[in-house]
């Protein structure tokens, strides 16, 4: 496998939450202001900040300040990279870690 398992642990931890999955679903439509995310999720601003910190730390989401608000969007480069990792992880391959050399 050309990927390091450990580099994807933060991503998988970030995805292991229903609210963060909803945020990603909302961001799949394009960039959104934190105020729009708050309206759609029915959570408090500090709770949103916590979830966005998790998603930005694993580079899945990009953040930018716009006046007093933060705007968020998916990091398409990382989304593609994560999809490729999962595809390789879950597909049959000749050099699979399950094949132990005998002898």
PDB file of N, CA and C in Angstrom:
ATOM      1  N   UNK A   1       0.847  -1.177   0.000  1.00  0.00           N
ATOM      2  CA  UNK A   1       0.000   0.000   0.000  1.00  0.00           C
ATOM      3  C   UNK A   1       0.888   1.235   0.000  1.00  0.00           C
ATOM      4  N   UNK A   2       0.575   2.183  -0.850  1.00  0.00           N
ATOM      5  CA  UNK A   2       1.399   3.381  -0.957  1.00  0.00           C
ATOM      6  C   UNK A   2       1.061   4.429   0.093  1.00  0.00           C
ATOM      7  N   UNK A   3      -0.005   4.216   0.854  1.00  0.00           N
ATOM      8  CA  UNK A   3      -0.420   5.173   1.870  1.00  0.00           C
ATOM      9  C   UNK A   3       0.006   4.714   3.258  1.00  0.00           C
ATOM     10  N   UNK A   4       0.177   5.672   4.152  1.00  0.00           N
ATOM     11  CA  UNK A   4       0.463   5.377   5.545  1.00  0.00           C
ATOM     12  C   UNK A   4      -0.855   5.363   6.315  1.00  0.00           C
ATOM     13  N   UNK A   5      -1.149   4.279   6.981  1.00  0.00           N
ATOM     14  CA  UNK A   5      -2.396   4.200   7.737  1.00  0.00           C
ATOM     15  C   UNK A   5      -2.516   5.338   8.740  1.00  0.00           C
ATOM     16  N   UNK A   6      -1.424   5.633   9.446  1.00  0.00           N
ATOM     17  CA  UNK A   6      -1.480   6.615  10.537  1.00  0.00           C
ATOM     18  C   UNK A   6      -1.875   8.013  10.080  1.00  0.00           C
ATOM     19  N   UNK A   7      -1.565   8.372   8.853  1.00  0.00           N
ATOM     20  CA  UNK A   7      -1.915   9.724   8.403  1.00  0.00           C
ATOM     21  C   UNK A   7      -3.414   9.888   8.172  1.00  0.00           C
ATOM     22  N   UNK A   8      -4.150   8.790   8.107  1.00  0.00           N
ATOM     23  CA  UNK A   8      -5.594   8.863   7.867  1.00  0.00           C
ATOM     24  C   UNK A   8      -6.426   8.694   9.133  1.00  0.00           C
ATOM     25  N   UNK A   9      -5.790   8.431  10.251  1.00  0.00           N
ATOM     26  CA  UNK A   9      -6.517   8.276  11.509  1.00  0.00           C
ATOM     27  C   UNK A   9      -7.275   9.551  11.887  1.00  0.00           C
ATOM     28  N   UNK A  10      -6.663  10.746  11.808  1.00  0.00           N
ATOM     29  CA  UNK A  10      -7.439  11.954  12.140  1.00  0.00           C
ATOM     30  C   UNK A  10      -8.683  12.122  11.269  1.00  0.00           C
ATOM     31  N   UNK A  11      -8.579  11.775   9.999  1.00  0.00           N
ATOM     32  CA  UNK A  11      -9.735  11.858   9.117  1.00  0.00           C
ATOM     33  C   UNK A  11     -10.832  10.918   9.587  1.00  0.00           C
ATOM     34  N   UNK A  12     -10.463   9.682   9.862  1.00  0.00           N
ATOM     35  CA  UNK A  12     -11.462   8.694  10.264  1.00  0.00           C
ATOM     36  C   UNK A  12     -12.102   9.073  11.595  1.00  0.00           C
ATOM     37  N   UNK A  13     -11.326   9.657  12.495  1.00  0.00           N
ATOM     38  CA  UNK A  13     -11.892  10.139  13.757  1.00  0.00           C
ATOM     39  C   UNK A  13     -12.865  11.283  13.496  1.00  0.00           C
ATOM     40  N   UNK A  14     -12.505  12.163  12.582  1.00  0.00           N
ATOM     41  CA  UNK A  14     -13.386  13.291  12.253  1.00  0.00           C
ATOM     42  C   UNK A  14     -14.692  12.811  11.629  1.00  0.00           C
ATOM     43  N   UNK A  15     -14.632  11.748  10.862  1.00  0.00           N
ATOM     44  CA  UNK A  15     -15.830  11.228  10.206  1.00  0.00           C
ATOM     45  C   UNK A  15     -16.724  10.421  11.141  1.00  0.00           C
ATOM     46  N   UNK A  16     -16.208  10.074  12.299  1.00  0.00           N
ATOM     47  CA  UNK A  16     -16.942   9.206  13.228  1.00  0.00           C
ATOM     48  C   UNK A  16     -17.901  10.005  14.113  1.00  0.00           C
ATOM     49  N   UNK A  17     -18.629  10.938  13.502  1.00  0.00           N
ATOM     50  CA  UNK A  17     -19.569  11.757  14.242  1.00  0.00           C
ATOM     51  C   UNK A  17     -20.706  12.174  13.313  1.00  0.00           C
ATOM     52  N   UNK A  18     -21.935  11.992  13.753  1.00  0.00           N
ATOM     53  CA  UNK A  18     -23.093  12.293  12.911  1.00  0.00           C
ATOM     54  C   UNK A  18     -23.154  13.775  12.520  1.00  0.00           C
ATOM     55  N   UNK A  19     -22.873  14.667  13.446  1.00  0.00           N
ATOM     56  CA  UNK A  19     -22.924  16.104  13.134  1.00  0.00           C
ATOM     57  C   UNK A  19     -21.895  16.467  12.083  1.00  0.00           C
ATOM     58  N   UNK A  20     -20.686  15.934  12.205  1.00  0.00           N
ATOM     59  CA  UNK A  20     -19.645  16.254  11.217  1.00  0.00           C
ATOM     60  C   UNK A  20     -19.993  15.667   9.851  1.00  0.00           C
ATOM     61  N   UNK A  21     -20.623  14.517   9.819  1.00  0.00           N
ATOM     62  CA  UNK A  21     -21.075  13.965   8.539  1.00  0.00           C
ATOM     63  C   UNK A  21     -22.142  14.863   7.918  1.00  0.00           C
ATOM     64  N   UNK A  22     -23.030  15.401   8.729  1.00  0.00           N
ATOM     65  CA  UNK A  22     -24.042  16.337   8.219  1.00  0.00           C
ATOM     66  C   UNK A  22     -23.395  17.603   7.677  1.00  0.00           C
ATOM     67  N   UNK A  23     -22.375  18.085   8.376  1.00  0.00           N
ATOM     68  CA  UNK A  23     -21.655  19.282   7.911  1.00  0.00           C
ATOM     69  C   UNK A  23     -21.034  19.013   6.548  1.00  0.00           C
ATOM     70  N   UNK A  24     -20.393  17.867   6.390  1.00  0.00           N
ATOM     71  CA  UNK A  24     -19.792  17.530   5.100  1.00  0.00           C
ATOM     72  C   UNK A  24     -20.842  17.430   4.010  1.00  0.00           C
ATOM     73  N   UNK A  25     -21.979  16.872   4.337  1.00  0.00           N
ATOM     74  CA  UNK A  25     -23.071  16.780   3.376  1.00  0.00           C
ATOM     75  C   UNK A  25     -23.510  18.185   2.949  1.00  0.00           C
ATOM     76  N   UNK A  26     -23.641  19.090   3.900  1.00  0.00           N
ATOM     77  CA  UNK A  26     -24.027  20.466   3.584  1.00  0.00           C
ATOM     78  C   UNK A  26     -22.972  21.149   2.716  1.00  0.00           C
ATOM     79  N   UNK A  27     -21.694  20.919   3.035  1.00  0.00           N
ATOM     80  CA  UNK A  27     -20.608  21.562   2.287  1.00  0.00           C
ATOM     81  C   UNK A  27     -20.415  20.954   0.898  1.00  0.00           C
ATOM     82  N   UNK A  28     -20.984  19.788   0.669  1.00  0.00           N
ATOM     83  CA  UNK A  28     -20.856  19.182  -0.657  1.00  0.00           C
ATOM     84  C   UNK A  28     -21.574  20.023  -1.718  1.00  0.00           C
ATOM     85  N   UNK A  29     -22.455  20.907  -1.285  1.00  0.00           N
ATOM     86  CA  UNK A  29     -23.167  21.805  -2.212  1.00  0.00           C
ATOM     87  C   UNK A  29     -22.369  23.070  -2.500  1.00  0.00           C
ATOM     88  N   UNK A  30     -21.287  23.314  -1.754  1.00  0.00           N
ATOM     89  CA  UNK A  30     -20.467  24.498  -1.968  1.00  0.00           C
ATOM     90  C   UNK A  30     -20.149  25.199  -0.658  1.00  0.00           C
ATOM     91  N   UNK A  31     -19.442  26.305  -0.775  1.00  0.00           N
ATOM     92  CA  UNK A  31     -19.011  27.068   0.399  1.00  0.00           C
ATOM     93  C   UNK A  31     -20.214  27.594   1.169  1.00  0.00           C
ATOM     94  N   UNK A  32     -20.122  27.500   2.501  1.00  0.00           N
ATOM     95  CA  UNK A  32     -21.178  28.000   3.369  1.00  0.00           C
ATOM     96  C   UNK A  32     -20.604  28.807   4.511  1.00  0.00           C
ATOM     97  N   UNK A  33     -21.361  29.799   4.910  1.00  0.00           N
ATOM     98  CA  UNK A  33     -21.040  30.603   6.076  1.00  0.00           C
ATOM     99  C   UNK A  33     -21.390  29.800   7.331  1.00  0.00           C
ATOM    100  N   UNK A  34     -20.668  30.058   8.410  1.00  0.00           N
ATOM    101  CA  UNK A  34     -20.971  29.393   9.672  1.00  0.00           C
ATOM    102  C   UNK A  34     -22.424  29.625  10.078  1.00  0.00           C
ATOM    103  N   UNK A  35     -22.951  30.810   9.761  1.00  0.00           N
ATOM    104  CA  UNK A  35     -24.347  31.107  10.119  1.00  0.00           C
ATOM    105  C   UNK A  35     -25.308  30.152   9.408  1.00  0.00           C
ATOM    106  N   UNK A  36     -25.010  29.800   8.157  1.00  0.00           N
ATOM    107  CA  UNK A  36     -25.853  28.848   7.430  1.00  0.00           C
ATOM    108  C   UNK A  36     -25.750  27.443   8.018  1.00  0.00           C
ATOM    109  N   UNK A  37     -24.553  27.066   8.416  1.00  0.00           N
ATOM    110  CA  UNK A  37     -24.371  25.761   9.050  1.00  0.00           C
ATOM    111  C   UNK A  37     -25.136  25.702  10.367  1.00  0.00           C
ATOM    112  N   UNK A  38     -25.065  26.786  11.137  1.00  0.00           N
ATOM    113  CA  UNK A  38     -25.771  26.830  12.420  1.00  0.00           C
ATOM    114  C   UNK A  38     -27.274  26.662  12.226  1.00  0.00           C
ATOM    115  N   UNK A  39     -27.829  27.334  11.240  1.00  0.00           N
ATOM    116  CA  UNK A  39     -29.268  27.232  10.966  1.00  0.00           C
ATOM    117  C   UNK A  39     -29.670  25.811  10.589  1.00  0.00           C
ATOM    118  N   UNK A  40     -28.845  25.173   9.788  1.00  0.00           N
ATOM    119  CA  UNK A  40     -29.176  23.839   9.309  1.00  0.00           C
ATOM    120  C   UNK A  40     -28.955  22.731  10.312  1.00  0.00           C
ATOM    121  N   UNK A  41     -28.180  23.000  11.348  1.00  0.00           N
ATOM    122  CA  UNK A  41     -27.813  21.934  12.282  1.00  0.00           C
ATOM    123  C   UNK A  41     -28.487  22.023  13.645  1.00  0.00           C
ATOM    124  N   UNK A  42     -28.999  23.209  13.991  1.00  0.00           N
ATOM    125  CA  UNK A  42     -29.621  23.402  15.293  1.00  0.00           C
ATOM    126  C   UNK A  42     -28.651  23.085  16.440  1.00  0.00           C
ATOM    127  N   UNK A  43     -27.433  23.649  16.338  1.00  0.00           N
ATOM    128  CA  UNK A  43     -26.419  23.516  17.391  1.00  0.00           C
ATOM    129  C   UNK A  43     -25.930  24.916  17.753  1.00  0.00           C
ATOM    130  N   UNK A  44     -25.199  25.018  18.836  1.00  0.00           N
ATOM    131  CA  UNK A  44     -24.682  26.314  19.262  1.00  0.00           C
ATOM    132  C   UNK A  44     -23.404  26.656  18.500  1.00  0.00           C
ATOM    133  N   UNK A  45     -23.034  27.916  18.532  1.00  0.00           N
ATOM    134  CA  UNK A  45     -21.824  28.362  17.841  1.00  0.00           C
ATOM    135  C   UNK A  45     -20.578  27.696  18.425  1.00  0.00           C
ATOM    136  N   UNK A  46     -20.425  27.582  19.748  1.00  0.00           N
ATOM    137  CA  UNK A  46     -19.237  26.883  20.267  1.00  0.00           C
ATOM    138  C   UNK A  46     -19.163  25.415  19.820  1.00  0.00           C
ATOM    139  N   UNK A  47     -20.312  24.765  19.719  1.00  0.00           N
ATOM    140  CA  UNK A  47     -20.343  23.370  19.262  1.00  0.00           C
ATOM    141  C   UNK A  47     -19.930  23.290  17.798  1.00  0.00           C
ATOM    142  N   UNK A  48     -20.415  24.225  16.984  1.00  0.00           N
ATOM    143  CA  UNK A  48     -20.005  24.261  15.578  1.00  0.00           C
ATOM    144  C   UNK A  48     -18.504  24.486  15.471  1.00  0.00           C
ATOM    145  N   UNK A  49     -17.976  25.408  16.260  1.00  0.00           N
ATOM    146  CA  UNK A  49     -16.529  25.680  16.225  1.00  0.00           C
ATOM    147  C   UNK A  49     -15.721  24.428  16.531  1.00  0.00           C
ATOM    148  N   UNK A  50     -16.174  23.648  17.513  1.00  0.00           N
ATOM    149  CA  UNK A  50     -15.483  22.399  17.859  1.00  0.00           C
ATOM    150  C   UNK A  50     -15.477  21.444  16.673  1.00  0.00           C
ATOM    151  N   UNK A  51     -16.640  21.263  16.043  1.00  0.00           N
ATOM    152  CA  UNK A  51     -16.730  20.343  14.911  1.00  0.00           C
ATOM    153  C   UNK A  51     -15.895  20.833  13.722  1.00  0.00           C
ATOM    154  N   UNK A  52     -15.907  22.134  13.482  1.00  0.00           N
ATOM    155  CA  UNK A  52     -15.145  22.669  12.363  1.00  0.00           C
ATOM    156  C   UNK A  52     -13.641  22.550  12.619  1.00  0.00           C
ATOM    157  N   UNK A  53     -13.247  22.659  13.857  1.00  0.00           N
ATOM    158  CA  UNK A  53     -11.829  22.464  14.193  1.00  0.00           C
ATOM    159  C   UNK A  53     -11.395  21.045  13.837  1.00  0.00           C
ATOM    160  N   UNK A  54     -12.225  20.074  14.161  1.00  0.00           N
ATOM    161  CA  UNK A  54     -11.907  18.679  13.830  1.00  0.00           C
ATOM    162  C   UNK A  54     -11.789  18.495  12.317  1.00  0.00           C
ATOM    163  N   UNK A  55     -12.705  19.090  11.570  1.00  0.00           N
ATOM    164  CA  UNK A  55     -12.722  18.916  10.112  1.00  0.00           C
ATOM    165  C   UNK A  55     -11.597  19.691   9.423  1.00  0.00           C
ATOM    166  N   UNK A  56     -11.211  20.823   9.976  1.00  0.00           N
ATOM    167  CA  UNK A  56     -10.112  21.588   9.365  1.00  0.00           C
ATOM    168  C   UNK A  56      -8.751  21.005   9.747  1.00  0.00           C
ATOM    169  N   UNK A  57      -8.636  20.433  10.939  1.00  0.00           N
ATOM    170  CA  UNK A  57      -7.354  19.850  11.345  1.00  0.00           C
ATOM    171  C   UNK A  57      -6.956  18.664  10.484  1.00  0.00           C
ATOM    172  N   UNK A  58      -7.927  17.933   9.971  1.00  0.00           N
ATOM    173  CA  UNK A  58      -7.590  16.804   9.099  1.00  0.00           C
ATOM    174  C   UNK A  58      -7.586  17.239   7.628  1.00  0.00           C
ATOM    175  N   UNK A  59      -7.690  18.540   7.382  1.00  0.00           N
ATOM    176  CA  UNK A  59      -7.619  19.155   6.046  1.00  0.00           C
ATOM    177  C   UNK A  59      -8.778  18.793   5.128  1.00  0.00           C
ATOM    178  N   UNK A  60      -9.821  18.247   5.667  1.00  0.00           N
ATOM    179  CA  UNK A  60     -10.974  17.907   4.844  1.00  0.00           C
ATOM    180  C   UNK A  60     -11.780  19.156   4.481  1.00  0.00           C
ATOM    181  N   UNK A  61     -11.713  20.163   5.360  1.00  0.00           N
ATOM    182  CA  UNK A  61     -12.448  21.408   5.158  1.00  0.00           C
ATOM    183  C   UNK A  61     -11.475  22.581   5.243  1.00  0.00           C
ATOM    184  N   UNK A  62     -11.698  23.559   4.369  1.00  0.00           N
ATOM    185  CA  UNK A  62     -10.917  24.790   4.370  1.00  0.00           C
ATOM    186  C   UNK A  62     -11.774  25.906   4.966  1.00  0.00           C
ATOM    187  N   UNK A  63     -11.144  26.789   5.738  1.00  0.00           N
ATOM    188  CA  UNK A  63     -11.861  27.893   6.376  1.00  0.00           C
ATOM    189  C   UNK A  63     -11.235  29.216   5.967  1.00  0.00           C
ATOM    190  N   UNK A  64     -12.106  30.231   5.838  1.00  0.00           N
ATOM    191  CA  UNK A  64     -11.601  31.584   5.585  1.00  0.00           C
ATOM    192  C   UNK A  64     -12.512  32.575   6.291  1.00  0.00           C
ATOM    193  N   UNK A  65     -11.894  33.637   6.767  1.00  0.00           N
ATOM    194  CA  UNK A  65     -12.635  34.687   7.467  1.00  0.00           C
ATOM    195  C   UNK A  65     -13.213  35.643   6.435  1.00  0.00           C
ATOM    196  N   UNK A  66     -14.491  35.999   6.610  1.00  0.00           N
ATOM    197  CA  UNK A  66     -15.169  36.953   5.743  1.00  0.00           C
ATOM    198  C   UNK A  66     -15.929  37.918   6.648  1.00  0.00           C
ATOM    199  N   UNK A  67     -15.286  39.043   6.965  1.00  0.00           N
ATOM    200  CA  UNK A  67     -15.876  39.975   7.936  1.00  0.00           C
ATOM    201  C   UNK A  67     -15.883  39.337   9.308  1.00  0.00           C
ATOM    202  N   UNK A  68     -17.067  39.260   9.892  1.00  0.00           N
ATOM    203  CA  UNK A  68     -17.164  38.652  11.229  1.00  0.00           C
ATOM    204  C   UNK A  68     -17.457  37.159  11.173  1.00  0.00           C
ATOM    205  N   UNK A  69     -17.710  36.633   9.976  1.00  0.00           N
ATOM    206  CA  UNK A  69     -18.083  35.239   9.827  1.00  0.00           C
ATOM    207  C   UNK A  69     -16.957  34.401   9.238  1.00  0.00           C
ATOM    208  N   UNK A  70     -17.037  33.136   9.538  1.00  0.00           N
ATOM    209  CA  UNK A  70     -16.148  32.169   8.911  1.00  0.00           C
ATOM    210  C   UNK A  70     -16.925  31.491   7.793  1.00  0.00           C
ATOM    211  N   UNK A  71     -16.240  31.250   6.689  1.00  0.00           N
ATOM    212  CA  UNK A  71     -16.837  30.503   5.580  1.00  0.00           C
ATOM    213  C   UNK A  71     -16.036  29.221   5.418  1.00  0.00           C
ATOM    214  N   UNK A  72     -16.747  28.163   5.105  1.00  0.00           N
ATOM    215  CA  UNK A  72     -16.144  26.841   5.014  1.00  0.00           C
ATOM    216  C   UNK A  72     -16.473  26.201   3.678  1.00  0.00           C
ATOM    217  N   UNK A  73     -15.513  25.413   3.180  1.00  0.00           N
ATOM    218  CA  UNK A  73     -15.747  24.627   1.966  1.00  0.00           C
ATOM    219  C   UNK A  73     -14.910  23.366   2.040  1.00  0.00           C
ATOM    220  N   UNK A  74     -15.328  22.371   1.262  1.00  0.00           N
ATOM    221  CA  UNK A  74     -14.560  21.129   1.187  1.00  0.00           C
ATOM    222  C   UNK A  74     -13.225  21.400   0.512  1.00  0.00           C
ATOM    223  N   UNK A  75     -12.186  20.740   0.983  1.00  0.00           N
ATOM    224  CA  UNK A  75     -10.880  20.782   0.350  1.00  0.00           C
ATOM    225  C   UNK A  75     -10.885  19.666  -0.698  1.00  0.00           C
ATOM    226  N   UNK A  76     -11.200  20.030  -1.932  1.00  0.00           N
ATOM    227  CA  UNK A  76     -11.390  19.032  -2.995  1.00  0.00           C
ATOM    228  C   UNK A  76     -10.152  18.169  -3.218  1.00  0.00           C
ATOM    229  N   UNK A  77      -8.966  18.737  -3.041  1.00  0.00           N
ATOM    230  CA  UNK A  77      -7.729  17.965  -3.189  1.00  0.00           C
ATOM    231  C   UNK A  77      -7.681  16.844  -2.165  1.00  0.00           C
ATOM    232  N   UNK A  78      -7.997  17.171  -0.921  1.00  0.00           N
ATOM    233  CA  UNK A  78      -7.976  16.155   0.134  1.00  0.00           C
ATOM    234  C   UNK A  78      -9.118  15.164  -0.027  1.00  0.00           C
ATOM    235  N   UNK A  79     -10.272  15.631  -0.469  1.00  0.00           N
ATOM    236  CA  UNK A  79     -11.398  14.724  -0.696  1.00  0.00           C
ATOM    237  C   UNK A  79     -10.995  13.653  -1.701  1.00  0.00           C
ATOM    238  N   UNK A  80     -10.370  14.074  -2.786  1.00  0.00           N
ATOM    239  CA  UNK A  80      -9.913  13.128  -3.809  1.00  0.00           C
ATOM    240  C   UNK A  80      -8.874  12.167  -3.231  1.00  0.00           C
ATOM    241  N   UNK A  81      -7.933  12.697  -2.473  1.00  0.00           N
ATOM    242  CA  UNK A  81      -6.888  11.867  -1.861  1.00  0.00           C
ATOM    243  C   UNK A  81      -7.507  10.835  -0.910  1.00  0.00           C
ATOM    244  N   UNK A  82      -8.466  11.261  -0.096  1.00  0.00           N
ATOM    245  CA  UNK A  82      -9.111  10.353   0.841  1.00  0.00           C
ATOM    246  C   UNK A  82      -9.907   9.278   0.111  1.00  0.00           C
ATOM    247  N   UNK A  83     -10.567   9.654  -0.977  1.00  0.00           N
ATOM    248  CA  UNK A  83     -11.308   8.672  -1.770  1.00  0.00           C
ATOM    249  C   UNK A  83     -10.354   7.627  -2.349  1.00  0.00           C
ATOM    250  N   UNK A  84      -9.212   8.066  -2.855  1.00  0.00           N
ATOM    251  CA  UNK A  84      -8.224   7.146  -3.422  1.00  0.00           C
ATOM    252  C   UNK A  84      -7.678   6.209  -2.341  1.00  0.00           C
ATOM    253  N   UNK A  85      -7.422   6.756  -1.153  1.00  0.00           N
ATOM    254  CA  UNK A  85      -6.942   5.937  -0.045  1.00  0.00           C
ATOM    255  C   UNK A  85      -7.956   4.845   0.295  1.00  0.00           C
ATOM    256  N   UNK A  86      -9.224   5.235   0.440  1.00  0.00           N
ATOM    257  CA  UNK A  86     -10.247   4.260   0.795  1.00  0.00           C
ATOM    258  C   UNK A  86     -10.428   3.224  -0.310  1.00  0.00           C
ATOM    259  N   UNK A  87     -10.345   3.660  -1.561  1.00  0.00           N
ATOM    260  CA  UNK A  87     -10.463   2.725  -2.677  1.00  0.00           C
ATOM    261  C   UNK A  87      -9.337   1.698  -2.636  1.00  0.00           C
ATOM    262  N   UNK A  88      -8.115   2.161  -2.396  1.00  0.00           N
ATOM    263  CA  UNK A  88      -6.988   1.231  -2.331  1.00  0.00           C
ATOM    264  C   UNK A  88      -7.093   0.336  -1.098  1.00  0.00           C
ATOM    265  N   UNK A  89      -7.491   0.903   0.016  1.00  0.00           N
ATOM    266  CA  UNK A  89      -7.602   0.145   1.260  1.00  0.00           C
ATOM    267  C   UNK A  89      -8.610  -0.996   1.132  1.00  0.00           C
ATOM    268  N   UNK A  90      -9.717  -0.726   0.460  1.00  0.00           N
ATOM    269  CA  UNK A  90     -10.821  -1.689   0.421  1.00  0.00           C
ATOM    270  C   UNK A  90     -10.877  -2.535  -0.845  1.00  0.00           C
ATOM    271  N   UNK A  91      -9.872  -2.434  -1.685  1.00  0.00           N
ATOM    272  CA  UNK A  91      -9.884  -3.220  -2.916  1.00  0.00           C
ATOM    273  C   UNK A  91      -8.859  -4.359  -2.847  1.00  0.00           C
ATOM    274  N   UNK A  92      -9.114  -5.384  -3.639  1.00  0.00           N
ATOM    275  CA  UNK A  92      -8.184  -6.506  -3.739  1.00  0.00           C
ATOM    276  C   UNK A  92      -6.947  -6.046  -4.493  1.00  0.00           C
ATOM    277  N   UNK A  93      -5.794  -6.417  -3.997  1.00  0.00           N
ATOM    278  CA  UNK A  93      -4.541  -6.053  -4.660  1.00  0.00           C
ATOM    279  C   UNK A  93      -3.532  -7.182  -4.525  1.00  0.00           C
ATOM    280  N   UNK A  94      -2.635  -7.222  -5.461  1.00  0.00           N
ATOM    281  CA  UNK A  94      -1.633  -8.286  -5.481  1.00  0.00           C
ATOM    282  C   UNK A  94      -0.728  -8.225  -4.246  1.00  0.00           C
ATOM    283  N   UNK A  95      -0.315  -7.028  -3.850  1.00  0.00           N
ATOM    284  CA  UNK A  95       0.573  -6.842  -2.699  1.00  0.00           C
ATOM    285  C   UNK A  95      -0.247  -6.508  -1.453  1.00  0.00           C
ATOM    286  N   UNK A  96      -1.111  -7.403  -1.054  1.00  0.00           N
ATOM    287  CA  UNK A  96      -1.998  -7.178   0.083  1.00  0.00           C
ATOM    288  C   UNK A  96      -1.283  -7.543   1.397  1.00  0.00           C
ATOM    289  N   UNK A  97      -1.593  -6.825   2.451  1.00  0.00           N
ATOM    290  CA  UNK A  97      -0.962  -7.105   3.743  1.00  0.00           C
ATOM    291  C   UNK A  97      -1.414  -8.442   4.337  1.00  0.00           C
ATOM    292  N   UNK A  98      -2.465  -9.044   3.779  1.00  0.00           N
ATOM    293  CA  UNK A  98      -2.910 -10.344   4.279  1.00  0.00           C
ATOM    294  C   UNK A  98      -2.054 -11.489   3.758  1.00  0.00           C
ATOM    295  N   UNK A  99      -1.221 -11.217   2.759  1.00  0.00           N
ATOM    296  CA  UNK A  99      -0.384 -12.271   2.182  1.00  0.00           C
ATOM    297  C   UNK A  99       0.949 -12.314   2.922  1.00  0.00           C
ATOM    298  N   UNK A 100       1.048 -13.290   3.776  1.00  0.00           N
ATOM    299  CA  UNK A 100       2.251 -13.445   4.610  1.00  0.00           C
ATOM    300  C   UNK A 100       3.181 -14.442   3.941  1.00  0.00           C
ATOM    301  N   UNK A 101       4.436 -14.041   3.829  1.00  0.00           N
ATOM    302  CA  UNK A 101       5.407 -14.951   3.214  1.00  0.00           C
ATOM    303  C   UNK A 101       5.658 -16.134   4.124  1.00  0.00           C
ATOM    304  N   UNK A 102       5.664 -17.304   3.550  1.00  0.00           N
ATOM    305  CA  UNK A 102       5.942 -18.529   4.304  1.00  0.00           C
ATOM    306  C   UNK A 102       7.381 -18.950   4.061  1.00  0.00           C
ATOM    307  N   UNK A 103       7.945 -19.556   5.059  1.00  0.00           N
ATOM    308  CA  UNK A 103       9.246 -20.152   4.860  1.00  0.00           C
ATOM    309  C   UNK A 103      10.282 -19.441   5.535  1.00  0.00           C
TER     310      UNK A 103
END
